[in-house]
Amino acid sequence: MLGFILKRLGLALLVALAVSAIAFFLLRLSGDVAVAIAGEGARQADIDLIRETYGLNRPIVVQYLDWLWRTLSGDLGTSIYFKTDVASLVMAKLPVTLILGLTSLVFALLISIPLGVLAAIYANSWIDRVALGIAVVGQAMPNFFFALILVMLFSITLRWLPVSGSDSWLHYVMPTVALGYYAAPAFMRLIRAGMIEVLSADYIRTARAKGLPPGKVVFKHALRNAVVPVVALAAVQLGFLLGGSVVIETIFALDGLGYLAYQSITYKDFPVMQVVVLLLSVVYVLLTLAADIANAWLDPRIRVA
Amino acid sequence: MSETALSAPDAPELSETRKLLRRMLGQKAFVFGVGLLLLFIAIALLAPVLAPHDPYLQNLTARNVPPFWYEKGNWAHPLGTDPLGRDYLSRLLYGARISLLIGISVVIISGLIGTTMGLLAGYFGGRIDMLMTFLVTTRLSMPVILVALAVVAIVGSSLWIVILVLGLLKWDRFAVVMRSATQQVRSLDYVAAAQAAGASTTRIILGEVLPNIAPHLIVVATLEAASAILLEAALSFLGLGVQPPLPSWGLMISEAKAYMFFSFWLIALPGTALAVLIFAINLAGDGLRDVISPEGRT
């Protein structure tokens, strides 16, 4: 087990290093940062001065190593647009995105577990079809379109929920639903398939033959086993939700990392852009690492691989 | 001599294809999905014939005309006009071209990259396999939408840049699926037979392995096409994808956002078009997967 964890940890570190290099070089090689900082119509002397002060005239590899070292020691630079320290800017927005990610995940599980279980118990019935319909629509509908439908319904027509902002928990309701619905179909399929497989297993037949009430058989015996692969998927889906938060947070002007990413991209705020790409990627690497370890712990067969 | 030995198993394969075809046609959802998809393709190809107006022509005397089912609607513009007076039906029809072009081109680029990686990693294993696992893990850890937004913001945005960026980002699933499919196929008898007959590695991979994993390739291609279309729509919706005046459905939704209070149909029409197209592709892809591996049905 320890060997497995160390191997995965090594891979995670390598990936994080590769991501940092990509985040750095991608944004550096595709445009002249000095020109971008100086703005339109800047004189050549000004651009040269910026190049000098920011150390942009050194070899790119040296700049990368320097940037990596400073990033690791917590100095994330200064935002070109917001004119503030990137570290404090990002840390202020991170909780909003993490809360949104978690609430969406919980929302997705809240609709997909009951529906997946019911669809499995009553396979090929109308309940199964309704669940399938909800999953199919969730997969086909662009999440920004769904978000706008929610706005139209709950903000404009019914006036129940605020359109944008992040001041109260009410502001999280629509983003959570829009983002969570998008993650639900994958869970629903997995739970339905898992439940169908588990329900036909011998120990379930034994439990039924013993005369246990059906509810107890389904929830205590079957669901517990069908839910194991969901743990791994949940970690991966949470990572996808962080990516999806860019679109959803922007629509609802929810002041998190996703919205910050959009703002930094539209304002060509390179230091912020780099850090957001790096941070979201590292969060994903950590999540998959946690999922791998949890999986190996739950299923010893994986540890050998 | 080796030629005839290798081509001998061809005969039973033919009937296998026919069996597959029969299974496909027996699936209502699959047939419906493919039919719907063909309809979208026909619309895209015939847009110039079907569209009642030029999709780019601004008519300032006929702005904000609602669709025909509203009282103020008229049949000159069956689905109304946008705030610039452009015929909405014509724009929607031409929009199918953009979405399909995105789906097909992105899949060609990412499919080439991912399939090559998957074939090499699955066939050779060892270090090449480790390298591929590393590349896929790295790629997966960076959210596509975020990286695509960043690149497009720096390089500038146009239809072709969006295609290129998405194509260079979305090869991960091709690589993963092709890798495991190749691993399964490479230990089979006909690969060993080809090796014994002295066929070159390139020829074994392209002539023996690739044709036998092609069905998986098509399934991944449908999934990835759907996902690429949704990503383009999202990028265009955020203003960093396809640029005006092109009638991308995502861009049309973005342009209509300011008018959503009075004319929600401006958003609902392109949104529905996107959802139905994705639905058709998913239906065709799911049906195909069920036909190829009935045991893996979920």
Coordinates of C-alpha atoms in Angstrom, one line a residue:
Chain A
M1 CA 0.0 0.0 0.0
L2 CA 2.8 2.4 0.9
G3 CA 4.6 1.6 -2.3
F4 CA 1.4 2.3 -4.3
I5 CA 0.9 5.6 -2.5
L6 CA 4.5 6.7 -3.1
K7 CA 4.2 5.8 -6.8
R8 CA 1.0 7.8 -7.2
L9 CA 2.5 10.7 -5.3
G10 CA 5.5 10.7 -7.5
L11 CA 3.3 10.8 -10.6
A12 CA 1.2 13.6 -9.1
L13 CA 4.3 15.7 -8.4
L14 CA 5.6 15.2 -12.0
V15 CA 2.2 16.1 -13.4
A16 CA 2.0 19.2 -11.2
L17 CA 5.5 20.2 -12.4
A18 CA 4.5 19.7 -16.1
V19 CA 1.3 21.7 -15.5
S20 CA 3.3 24.6 -14.0
A21 CA 5.6 24.5 -17.1
I22 CA 2.7 24.5 -19.5
A23 CA 0.9 27.3 -17.6
F24 CA 4.1 29.4 -17.7
F25 CA 5.3 28.7 -21.3
L26 CA 1.9 28.8 -22.9
L27 CA 1.1 32.2 -21.7
R28 CA 4.7 33.4 -22.2
L29 CA 5.4 32.2 -25.7
S30 CA 2.2 33.2 -27.2
G31 CA 2.5 36.9 -26.7
D32 CA 5.0 39.5 -25.6
V33 CA 4.1 40.2 -22.0
A34 CA 6.0 43.5 -21.9
V35 CA 3.9 44.8 -24.7
A36 CA 0.7 43.6 -23.0
I37 CA 1.6 45.3 -19.7
A38 CA 2.6 48.5 -21.4
G39 CA -0.7 48.7 -23.2
E40 CA -1.6 50.0 -26.6
G41 CA 0.4 52.8 -28.1
A42 CA 3.3 52.5 -25.6
R43 CA 6.7 53.9 -26.6
Q44 CA 9.5 51.4 -27.2
A45 CA 11.5 53.0 -24.3
D46 CA 8.6 52.2 -21.9
I47 CA 8.4 48.6 -23.2
D48 CA 12.2 48.2 -22.7
L49 CA 11.9 49.6 -19.2
I50 CA 9.1 47.1 -18.3
R51 CA 11.2 44.3 -19.8
E52 CA 14.1 45.4 -17.5
T53 CA 12.0 45.8 -14.3
Y54 CA 10.1 42.5 -14.7
G55 CA 13.2 40.6 -15.7
L56 CA 11.6 39.7 -19.1
N57 CA 15.0 40.1 -20.9
R58 CA 16.5 37.0 -19.3
P59 CA 16.4 33.5 -20.9
I60 CA 13.0 32.0 -20.8
V61 CA 14.1 28.9 -18.8
V62 CA 15.7 31.1 -16.1
Q63 CA 12.4 33.1 -16.0
Y64 CA 10.5 29.9 -15.5
L65 CA 12.7 28.5 -12.7
D66 CA 12.6 31.9 -11.1
W67 CA 8.8 32.0 -11.4
L68 CA 8.4 28.5 -10.1
W69 CA 10.6 29.2 -7.1
R70 CA 8.7 32.4 -6.2
T71 CA 5.4 30.6 -6.7
L72 CA 6.4 27.8 -4.4
S73 CA 7.6 30.2 -1.8
G74 CA 4.2 31.9 -1.9
D75 CA 5.0 35.0 -3.9
L76 CA 2.6 34.9 -6.8
G77 CA 3.3 38.3 -8.2
T78 CA 1.1 41.3 -8.7
S79 CA -2.1 41.5 -10.8
I80 CA -1.7 43.8 -13.8
Y81 CA -5.4 44.7 -13.8
F82 CA -6.4 44.6 -10.1
K83 CA -3.0 46.0 -9.1
T84 CA -3.1 43.8 -6.0
D85 CA -1.1 40.8 -4.7
V86 CA -2.2 37.7 -6.7
A87 CA -1.9 35.4 -3.7
S88 CA -4.4 37.3 -1.6
L89 CA -6.7 37.9 -4.6
V90 CA -6.8 34.2 -5.4
M91 CA -7.2 33.1 -1.8
A92 CA -10.1 35.5 -1.3
K93 CA -11.9 33.9 -4.3
L94 CA -11.0 30.2 -3.7
P95 CA -13.6 29.6 -1.0
V96 CA -16.5 30.7 -3.2
T97 CA -15.4 28.2 -5.9
L98 CA -14.9 25.4 -3.4
I99 CA -18.3 26.0 -1.9
L100 CA -19.9 26.0 -5.3
G101 CA -18.0 22.8 -6.3
L102 CA -19.1 21.0 -3.2
T103 CA -22.7 22.2 -3.2
S104 CA -23.0 21.2 -6.9
L105 CA -21.5 17.8 -6.1
V106 CA -24.0 17.3 -3.3
F107 CA -26.8 18.4 -5.5
A108 CA -25.7 16.0 -8.3
L109 CA -25.6 13.1 -5.8
L110 CA -28.9 14.1 -4.2
I111 CA -30.7 13.7 -7.6
S112 CA -28.6 10.9 -9.0
I113 CA -28.5 8.4 -6.1
P114 CA -32.3 8.2 -5.6
L115 CA -33.0 8.2 -9.3
G116 CA -30.2 5.7 -10.1
V117 CA -31.4 3.3 -7.3
L118 CA -35.0 3.6 -8.4
A119 CA -34.1 3.1 -12.1
A120 CA -32.2 0.0 -11.1
I121 CA -34.9 -1.5 -8.9
Y122 CA -37.6 -0.8 -11.5
A123 CA -35.4 -1.4 -14.5
N124 CA -37.2 -0.8 -17.9
S125 CA -40.2 0.7 -16.1
W126 CA -41.5 4.3 -16.5
I127 CA -39.4 5.4 -13.5
D128 CA -36.3 4.1 -15.4
R129 CA -37.4 6.0 -18.5
V130 CA -37.9 9.2 -16.6
A131 CA -34.5 8.9 -15.0
L132 CA -33.0 8.2 -18.4
G133 CA -34.8 11.2 -19.8
I134 CA -33.4 13.5 -17.0
A135 CA -29.9 12.1 -17.7
V136 CA -30.2 12.5 -21.5
V137 CA -31.4 16.1 -21.2
G138 CA -28.6 16.9 -18.7
Q139 CA -26.0 15.6 -21.1
A140 CA -27.4 17.3 -24.2
M141 CA -28.3 20.8 -22.8
P142 CA -25.4 23.3 -22.8
N143 CA -25.0 24.3 -19.2
F144 CA -25.0 28.1 -19.9
F145 CA -28.4 27.6 -21.7
F146 CA -29.8 25.8 -18.7
A147 CA -28.4 28.5 -16.5
L148 CA -30.2 31.2 -18.6
I149 CA -33.5 29.2 -18.4
L150 CA -33.1 29.1 -14.6
V151 CA -32.6 32.9 -14.6
M152 CA -35.6 33.5 -16.8
L153 CA -37.8 31.3 -14.6
F154 CA -36.6 32.0 -11.0
S155 CA -35.3 35.6 -11.3
I156 CA -37.3 37.3 -14.0
T157 CA -40.7 35.5 -13.9
L158 CA -41.0 34.3 -10.3
R159 CA -38.6 36.9 -8.7
W160 CA -37.5 34.3 -6.1
L161 CA -33.8 34.4 -6.6
P162 CA -31.2 37.1 -7.3
V163 CA -29.7 37.2 -10.8
S164 CA -26.1 37.8 -9.9
G165 CA -23.6 38.4 -7.2
S166 CA -22.3 36.3 -4.3
D167 CA -23.6 38.1 -1.1
S168 CA -25.9 35.5 0.4
W169 CA -26.6 31.7 0.1
L170 CA -29.5 32.6 -2.2
H171 CA -26.9 33.6 -4.8
Y172 CA -25.5 30.0 -4.8
V173 CA -28.8 28.3 -5.5
M174 CA -29.0 28.7 -9.3
P175 CA -25.3 28.2 -10.0
T176 CA -25.4 25.0 -7.9
V177 CA -28.4 23.6 -9.8
A178 CA -26.9 24.6 -13.2
L179 CA -23.5 23.1 -12.4
G180 CA -24.8 20.1 -10.5
Y181 CA -27.3 19.0 -13.1
Y182 CA -24.4 18.9 -15.6
A183 CA -22.5 16.4 -13.4
A184 CA -25.6 14.2 -12.5
P185 CA -25.9 12.0 -15.6
A186 CA -22.5 10.3 -15.1
F187 CA -23.4 9.4 -11.5
M188 CA -26.9 8.2 -12.4
R189 CA -25.5 5.8 -15.1
L190 CA -22.9 4.5 -12.7
I191 CA -25.3 4.0 -9.8
R192 CA -27.9 2.4 -12.0
A193 CA -25.4 -0.1 -13.6
G194 CA -23.8 -0.8 -10.2
M195 CA -27.1 -1.4 -8.5
I196 CA -28.4 -3.7 -11.2
E197 CA -25.2 -5.8 -10.9
V198 CA -25.2 -5.9 -7.1
L199 CA -29.0 -6.7 -6.9
S200 CA -28.4 -9.9 -8.8
A201 CA -25.6 -11.0 -6.5
D202 CA -25.8 -14.0 -4.3
Y203 CA -25.6 -12.2 -1.0
I204 CA -28.6 -10.1 -1.9
R205 CA -30.5 -13.2 -2.6
T206 CA -29.4 -14.5 0.7
A207 CA -30.5 -11.4 2.5
R208 CA -33.9 -11.5 0.7
A209 CA -34.3 -15.2 1.5
K210 CA -33.6 -14.5 5.2
G211 CA -36.7 -12.3 5.0
L212 CA -35.1 -8.9 5.5
P213 CA -37.4 -6.0 4.6
P214 CA -36.8 -4.9 0.9
G215 CA -35.8 -1.4 2.0
K216 CA -33.1 -2.7 4.3
V217 CA -31.8 -5.0 1.5
V218 CA -31.6 -2.2 -1.0
F219 CA -30.1 0.5 1.2
K220 CA -28.1 -1.4 3.8
H221 CA -26.7 -4.2 1.6
A222 CA -26.9 -3.2 -2.0
L223 CA -26.4 0.5 -2.1
R224 CA -23.3 0.3 0.1
N225 CA -21.5 -1.8 -2.5
A226 CA -22.8 0.0 -5.5
V227 CA -21.6 3.3 -4.1
V228 CA -17.9 2.3 -4.1
P229 CA -17.1 3.4 -7.6
V230 CA -19.0 6.6 -7.1
V231 CA -16.4 7.8 -4.6
A232 CA -13.7 7.7 -7.4
L233 CA -16.0 9.4 -9.9
A234 CA -17.0 12.1 -7.3
A235 CA -13.3 13.2 -7.1
V236 CA -12.9 13.4 -10.8
Q237 CA -16.3 15.1 -11.3
L238 CA -15.4 17.7 -8.7
G239 CA -12.4 18.5 -10.9
F240 CA -14.7 18.9 -13.9
L241 CA -17.0 21.1 -11.9
L242 CA -14.1 23.4 -11.1
G243 CA -13.6 23.8 -14.9
G244 CA -17.3 24.3 -15.5
S245 CA -17.3 26.9 -12.8
V246 CA -15.6 29.3 -15.3
V247 CA -18.8 29.5 -17.4
I248 CA -21.3 29.3 -14.6
E249 CA -19.6 31.8 -12.2
T250 CA -19.3 34.2 -15.1
I251 CA -23.0 34.0 -16.0
F252 CA -24.1 34.6 -12.4
A253 CA -21.2 37.0 -11.6
L254 CA -20.4 34.7 -8.6
D255 CA -17.1 36.1 -7.3
G256 CA -15.0 33.0 -7.3
L257 CA -11.9 31.6 -9.1
G258 CA -13.9 30.8 -12.3
Y259 CA -15.1 34.4 -12.7
L260 CA -11.6 35.6 -11.8
A261 CA -10.3 33.4 -14.6
Y262 CA -12.7 34.9 -17.0
Q263 CA -11.9 38.4 -15.9
S264 CA -8.1 37.8 -16.0
I265 CA -8.5 36.4 -19.5
T266 CA -10.5 39.2 -20.9
Y267 CA -8.2 41.8 -19.3
K268 CA -5.1 39.9 -20.4
D269 CA -3.9 39.8 -16.8
F270 CA -1.2 37.2 -17.2
P271 CA 0.0 36.7 -13.7
V272 CA -3.5 36.0 -12.5
M273 CA -4.3 33.8 -15.4
Q274 CA -1.2 31.6 -14.8
V275 CA -2.0 31.2 -11.1
V276 CA -5.6 30.3 -11.7
V277 CA -4.7 27.7 -14.3
L278 CA -2.1 26.3 -12.0
L279 CA -4.3 26.3 -8.9
L280 CA -7.3 24.6 -10.6
S281 CA -5.0 22.0 -12.1
V282 CA -3.2 21.3 -8.9
V283 CA -6.6 20.9 -7.1
Y284 CA -7.5 18.4 -9.8
V285 CA -4.2 16.5 -9.4
L286 CA -4.8 16.3 -5.6
L287 CA -8.4 15.1 -6.1
T288 CA -7.4 12.3 -8.4
L289 CA -4.6 11.3 -6.1
A290 CA -7.1 11.1 -3.2
A291 CA -9.5 9.1 -5.4
D292 CA -6.7 6.7 -6.4
I293 CA -5.7 6.1 -2.8
A294 CA -9.3 5.8 -1.6
N295 CA -10.0 3.3 -4.4
A296 CA -6.9 1.2 -3.5
W297 CA -8.0 1.2 0.1
L298 CA -11.5 0.1 -0.9
D299 CA -10.4 -2.5 -3.5
P300 CA -7.0 -4.2 -2.7
R301 CA -6.8 -5.6 -6.2
I302 CA -5.9 -2.1 -7.6
R303 CA -2.8 -1.8 -5.4
V304 CA -0.9 -4.3 -7.5
A305 CA -1.4 -2.4 -10.7
Chain B
M1 CA 1.7 -17.0 -50.2
S2 CA 1.5 -15.0 -47.1
E3 CA -0.9 -12.7 -48.8
T4 CA -3.5 -15.4 -49.3
A5 CA -2.9 -16.8 -45.8
L6 CA -3.6 -13.4 -44.3
S7 CA -6.7 -12.6 -46.4
A8 CA -8.3 -16.0 -45.8
P9 CA -10.4 -14.9 -42.7
D10 CA -12.0 -12.2 -44.8
A11 CA -15.0 -14.3 -45.9
P12 CA -16.6 -14.9 -42.4
E13 CA -15.9 -11.2 -41.6
L14 CA -18.4 -10.1 -44.2
S15 CA -21.3 -11.9 -42.6
E16 CA -20.1 -10.5 -39.3
T17 CA -20.6 -7.0 -40.8
R18 CA -24.1 -7.9 -42.0
K19 CA -24.9 -9.2 -38.5
L20 CA -23.7 -5.9 -37.1
L21 CA -25.8 -4.0 -39.5
R22 CA -28.9 -6.0 -38.6
R23 CA -28.3 -5.4 -34.9
M24 CA -27.9 -1.6 -35.6
L25 CA -31.2 -1.4 -37.5
G26 CA -32.9 -3.3 -34.7
Q27 CA -32.1 -0.5 -32.3
K28 CA -34.8 2.2 -32.5
A29 CA -32.9 4.8 -30.5
F30 CA -29.8 4.4 -32.7
V31 CA -31.8 4.7 -35.9
F32 CA -33.6 7.7 -34.6
G33 CA -30.3 9.4 -33.5
V34 CA -28.7 8.7 -36.8
G35 CA -31.7 10.0 -38.7
L36 CA -31.8 13.2 -36.6
L37 CA -28.1 13.7 -37.2
L38 CA -28.5 13.2 -41.0
L39 CA -31.2 15.8 -40.8
F40 CA -28.8 18.3 -39.2
I41 CA -26.2 17.4 -41.9
A42 CA -28.7 18.0 -44.6
I43 CA -29.7 21.3 -43.1
A44 CA -26.0 22.4 -42.9
L45 CA -25.3 21.4 -46.5
L46 CA -28.5 22.9 -47.9
A47 CA -28.5 26.0 -45.8
P48 CA -28.1 28.3 -48.8
V49 CA -31.2 26.7 -50.5
L50 CA -33.3 26.4 -47.3
A51 CA -32.6 29.9 -45.8
P52 CA -35.2 32.4 -46.8
H53 CA -32.8 35.4 -46.4
D54 CA -29.1 36.2 -46.3
P55 CA -28.0 35.4 -42.7
Y56 CA -25.8 38.4 -42.5
L57 CA -28.1 40.9 -44.1
Q58 CA -29.2 43.6 -41.6
N59 CA -32.6 45.1 -42.2
L60 CA -33.0 48.0 -39.9
T61 CA -36.7 48.4 -40.7
A62 CA -37.5 44.8 -39.6
R63 CA -35.7 44.6 -36.2
N64 CA -36.9 42.4 -33.3
V65 CA -39.7 40.8 -35.3
P66 CA -41.0 37.9 -33.1
P67 CA -41.6 34.4 -34.5
F68 CA -44.8 33.5 -36.3
W69 CA -46.6 32.2 -33.2
Y70 CA -46.6 35.6 -31.6
E71 CA -49.3 38.1 -32.7
K72 CA -46.8 40.5 -34.2
G73 CA -45.0 37.8 -36.1
N74 CA -45.2 37.4 -39.8
W75 CA -44.3 34.7 -42.4
A76 CA -41.6 36.8 -44.1
H77 CA -39.5 36.0 -41.1
P78 CA -40.9 32.7 -39.7
L79 CA -38.7 32.7 -36.7
G80 CA -38.4 36.4 -36.4
T81 CA -35.4 38.7 -36.6
D82 CA -32.6 39.6 -34.2
P83 CA -32.0 43.1 -32.8
L84 CA -30.0 43.9 -36.0
G85 CA -32.9 42.9 -38.2
R86 CA -31.2 39.7 -39.4
D87 CA -33.5 36.8 -40.3
Y88 CA -33.3 34.3 -37.3
L89 CA -34.3 31.2 -39.2
S90 CA -31.6 31.8 -41.8
R91 CA -29.0 32.3 -39.0
L92 CA -30.1 29.2 -37.2
L93 CA -29.8 27.1 -40.4
Y94 CA -26.3 28.5 -41.2
G95 CA -25.4 27.9 -37.5
A96 CA -25.7 24.2 -38.1
R97 CA -22.7 24.5 -40.4
I98 CA -20.5 26.0 -37.7
S99 CA -21.4 23.4 -35.1
L100 CA -20.9 20.4 -37.4
L101 CA -17.7 21.9 -38.8
I102 CA -16.4 22.2 -35.3
G103 CA -17.5 18.7 -34.3
I104 CA -15.9 17.1 -37.4
S105 CA -12.7 19.0 -37.6
V106 CA -11.9 18.8 -33.9
V107 CA -12.5 15.1 -34.0
I108 CA -10.2 14.7 -37.0
I109 CA -7.3 16.6 -35.3
S110 CA -7.7 15.1 -31.8
G111 CA -8.5 11.7 -33.2
L112 CA -5.3 11.6 -35.2
I113 CA -3.2 12.6 -32.2
G114 CA -5.0 10.4 -29.6
T115 CA -5.3 7.3 -31.8
T116 CA -1.6 7.5 -32.7
M117 CA -0.7 7.8 -29.0
G118 CA -3.0 5.0 -28.0
L119 CA -1.9 2.6 -30.7
L120 CA 1.8 3.2 -29.9
A121 CA 1.3 2.9 -26.1
G122 CA -1.0 -0.1 -26.4
Y123 CA 1.2 -2.0 -28.9
F124 CA 4.6 -1.3 -27.5
G125 CA 3.8 -0.9 -23.8
G126 CA 6.8 -0.3 -21.5
R127 CA 8.3 3.2 -21.5
I128 CA 6.1 4.5 -24.3
D129 CA 3.0 3.4 -22.3
M130 CA 4.4 5.2 -19.2
L131 CA 5.0 8.3 -21.2
M132 CA 1.5 8.3 -22.6
T133 CA 0.0 7.8 -19.2
F134 CA 1.9 10.8 -18.0
L135 CA 0.9 13.0 -20.9
V136 CA -2.8 12.0 -20.5
T137 CA -2.7 12.6 -16.8
T138 CA -1.2 16.0 -17.3
R139 CA -3.7 16.9 -20.0
L140 CA -6.6 15.8 -17.9
S141 CA -5.5 17.9 -14.9
M142 CA -5.9 21.1 -16.9
P143 CA -9.6 22.1 -17.5
V144 CA -10.1 22.3 -21.3
I145 CA -12.4 25.3 -21.1
L146 CA -9.9 27.3 -19.0
V147 CA -6.8 26.5 -21.2
A148 CA -8.8 27.1 -24.4
L149 CA -10.0 30.5 -23.1
A150 CA -6.5 31.5 -22.1
V151 CA -5.0 30.5 -25.5
V152 CA -7.8 32.0 -27.5
A153 CA -7.4 35.2 -25.5
I154 CA -3.7 35.5 -26.3
V155 CA -3.6 34.2 -29.9
G156 CA -6.9 35.9 -30.9
S157 CA -10.1 34.2 -31.7
S158 CA -11.5 32.9 -34.9
L159 CA -13.3 29.8 -36.1
W160 CA -10.1 28.1 -37.2
I161 CA -8.2 28.9 -34.0
V162 CA -11.1 27.5 -31.9
I163 CA -10.9 24.3 -34.0
L164 CA -7.2 24.0 -33.7
V165 CA -7.1 24.7 -29.9
L166 CA -9.9 22.2 -29.2
G167 CA -8.3 19.7 -31.5
L168 CA -5.0 20.0 -29.7
L169 CA -6.6 19.6 -26.3
K170 CA -9.2 16.9 -26.7
W171 CA -7.1 13.8 -27.6
D172 CA -7.2 12.3 -24.1
R173 CA -10.2 10.0 -24.4
F174 CA -9.0 8.8 -27.9
A175 CA -5.6 7.9 -26.4
V176 CA -7.1 6.1 -23.3
V177 CA -9.7 4.1 -25.2
M178 CA -7.4 3.2 -28.2
R179 CA -4.7 2.2 -25.7
S180 CA -6.8 -0.4 -23.9
A181 CA -8.4 -1.6 -27.2
T182 CA -5.0 -2.1 -28.7
Q183 CA -3.8 -4.0 -25.6
Q184 CA -6.7 -6.4 -26.0
V185 CA -6.1 -6.9 -29.7
R186 CA -2.4 -7.2 -29.8
S187 CA -2.2 -10.6 -28.1
L188 CA -4.8 -12.1 -30.4
D189 CA -4.0 -14.9 -32.9
Y190 CA -4.2 -12.8 -36.1
V191 CA -1.6 -10.3 -34.9
A192 CA 0.7 -13.2 -34.0
A193 CA 0.0 -14.7 -37.4
A194 CA 1.0 -11.4 -39.1
Q195 CA 4.1 -11.2 -37.0
A196 CA 5.0 -14.8 -38.0
A197 CA 4.4 -14.0 -41.6
G198 CA 7.0 -11.3 -41.3
A199 CA 4.8 -8.2 -41.7
S200 CA 6.4 -5.0 -40.6
T201 CA 5.3 -3.4 -37.3
T202 CA 3.8 -0.4 -39.2
R203 CA 1.8 -2.8 -41.3
I204 CA 0.6 -4.8 -38.3
I205 CA -0.5 -1.7 -36.5
L206 CA -2.2 -0.1 -39.5
G207 CA -3.4 -3.2 -41.2
E208 CA -4.4 -5.6 -38.4
V209 CA -4.8 -3.6 -35.2
L210 CA -6.4 -0.4 -36.4
P211 CA -9.3 -1.9 -38.4
N212 CA -10.2 -4.2 -35.5
I213 CA -10.4 -1.4 -33.0
A214 CA -12.1 1.0 -35.4
P215 CA -15.6 0.6 -33.9
H216 CA -14.4 1.9 -30.5
L217 CA -12.8 4.8 -32.4
I218 CA -16.2 5.7 -33.9
V219 CA -17.9 5.6 -30.5
V220 CA -15.2 7.9 -29.0
A221 CA -15.5 10.2 -32.0
T222 CA -19.2 10.8 -31.5
L223 CA -18.7 11.5 -27.8
E224 CA -15.9 13.9 -28.5
A225 CA -17.7 15.6 -31.4
A226 CA -20.6 16.4 -29.0
S227 CA -18.3 17.7 -26.4
A228 CA -16.3 19.8 -28.9
I229 CA -19.6 21.4 -30.1
L230 CA -20.6 22.2 -26.6
L231 CA -17.2 23.7 -25.8
E232 CA -17.3 25.9 -28.9
A233 CA -20.7 27.1 -27.9
A234 CA -19.5 27.9 -24.4
L235 CA -16.4 29.7 -25.7
S236 CA -18.5 31.7 -28.2
F237 CA -21.0 32.4 -25.4
L238 CA -18.2 33.9 -23.3
G239 CA -17.2 36.1 -26.3
L240 CA -13.9 34.3 -26.8
G241 CA -14.8 31.8 -29.5
V242 CA -16.3 32.3 -33.0
Q243 CA -16.6 36.0 -33.7
P244 CA -19.5 38.1 -35.0
P245 CA -21.1 38.2 -37.5
L246 CA -20.8 34.4 -37.9
P247 CA -24.0 32.7 -36.7
S248 CA -22.6 30.3 -34.1
W249 CA -25.4 29.2 -31.9
G250 CA -23.4 29.9 -28.7
L251 CA -22.6 33.4 -30.0
M252 CA -26.3 34.0 -30.9
I253 CA -27.3 33.1 -27.3
S254 CA -24.6 35.5 -26.0
E255 CA -25.9 38.3 -28.3
A256 CA -29.5 37.8 -27.2
K257 CA -28.6 37.8 -23.4
A258 CA -29.4 41.5 -23.1
Y259 CA -32.9 41.0 -24.6
M260 CA -33.8 37.9 -22.6
F261 CA -36.4 39.7 -20.5
F262 CA -38.6 40.6 -23.5
S263 CA -37.6 38.0 -26.1
F264 CA -36.5 34.8 -24.5
W265 CA -37.1 33.0 -27.8
L266 CA -33.9 34.6 -29.1
I267 CA -32.1 32.4 -26.5
A268 CA -34.4 29.5 -26.6
L269 CA -34.1 28.8 -30.3
P270 CA -30.3 28.4 -30.7
G271 CA -30.2 26.7 -27.2
T272 CA -32.7 24.1 -28.3
A273 CA -30.9 23.6 -31.6
L274 CA -27.7 22.9 -29.8
A275 CA -29.4 20.6 -27.3
V276 CA -31.2 18.6 -30.0
L277 CA -28.0 18.2 -32.1
I278 CA -26.0 17.0 -29.0
F279 CA -28.9 14.7 -28.2
A280 CA -28.8 13.2 -31.7
I281 CA -25.1 12.6 -31.6
N282 CA -25.2 11.0 -28.1
L283 CA -28.1 8.8 -29.2
A284 CA -26.2 7.6 -32.2
G285 CA -23.0 7.1 -30.2
D286 CA -24.7 5.2 -27.3
G287 CA -26.6 3.0 -29.8
L288 CA -23.3 2.2 -31.6
R289 CA -21.7 1.3 -28.3
D290 CA -24.5 -1.0 -27.4
V291 CA -24.3 -2.7 -30.8
I292 CA -20.5 -3.2 -30.5
S293 CA -20.4 -4.4 -26.9
P294 CA -23.9 -5.5 -25.9
E295 CA -22.5 -6.9 -22.6
G296 CA -21.2 -3.4 -21.6
R297 CA -24.7 -1.8 -21.7
T298 CA -25.5 0.4 -18.8

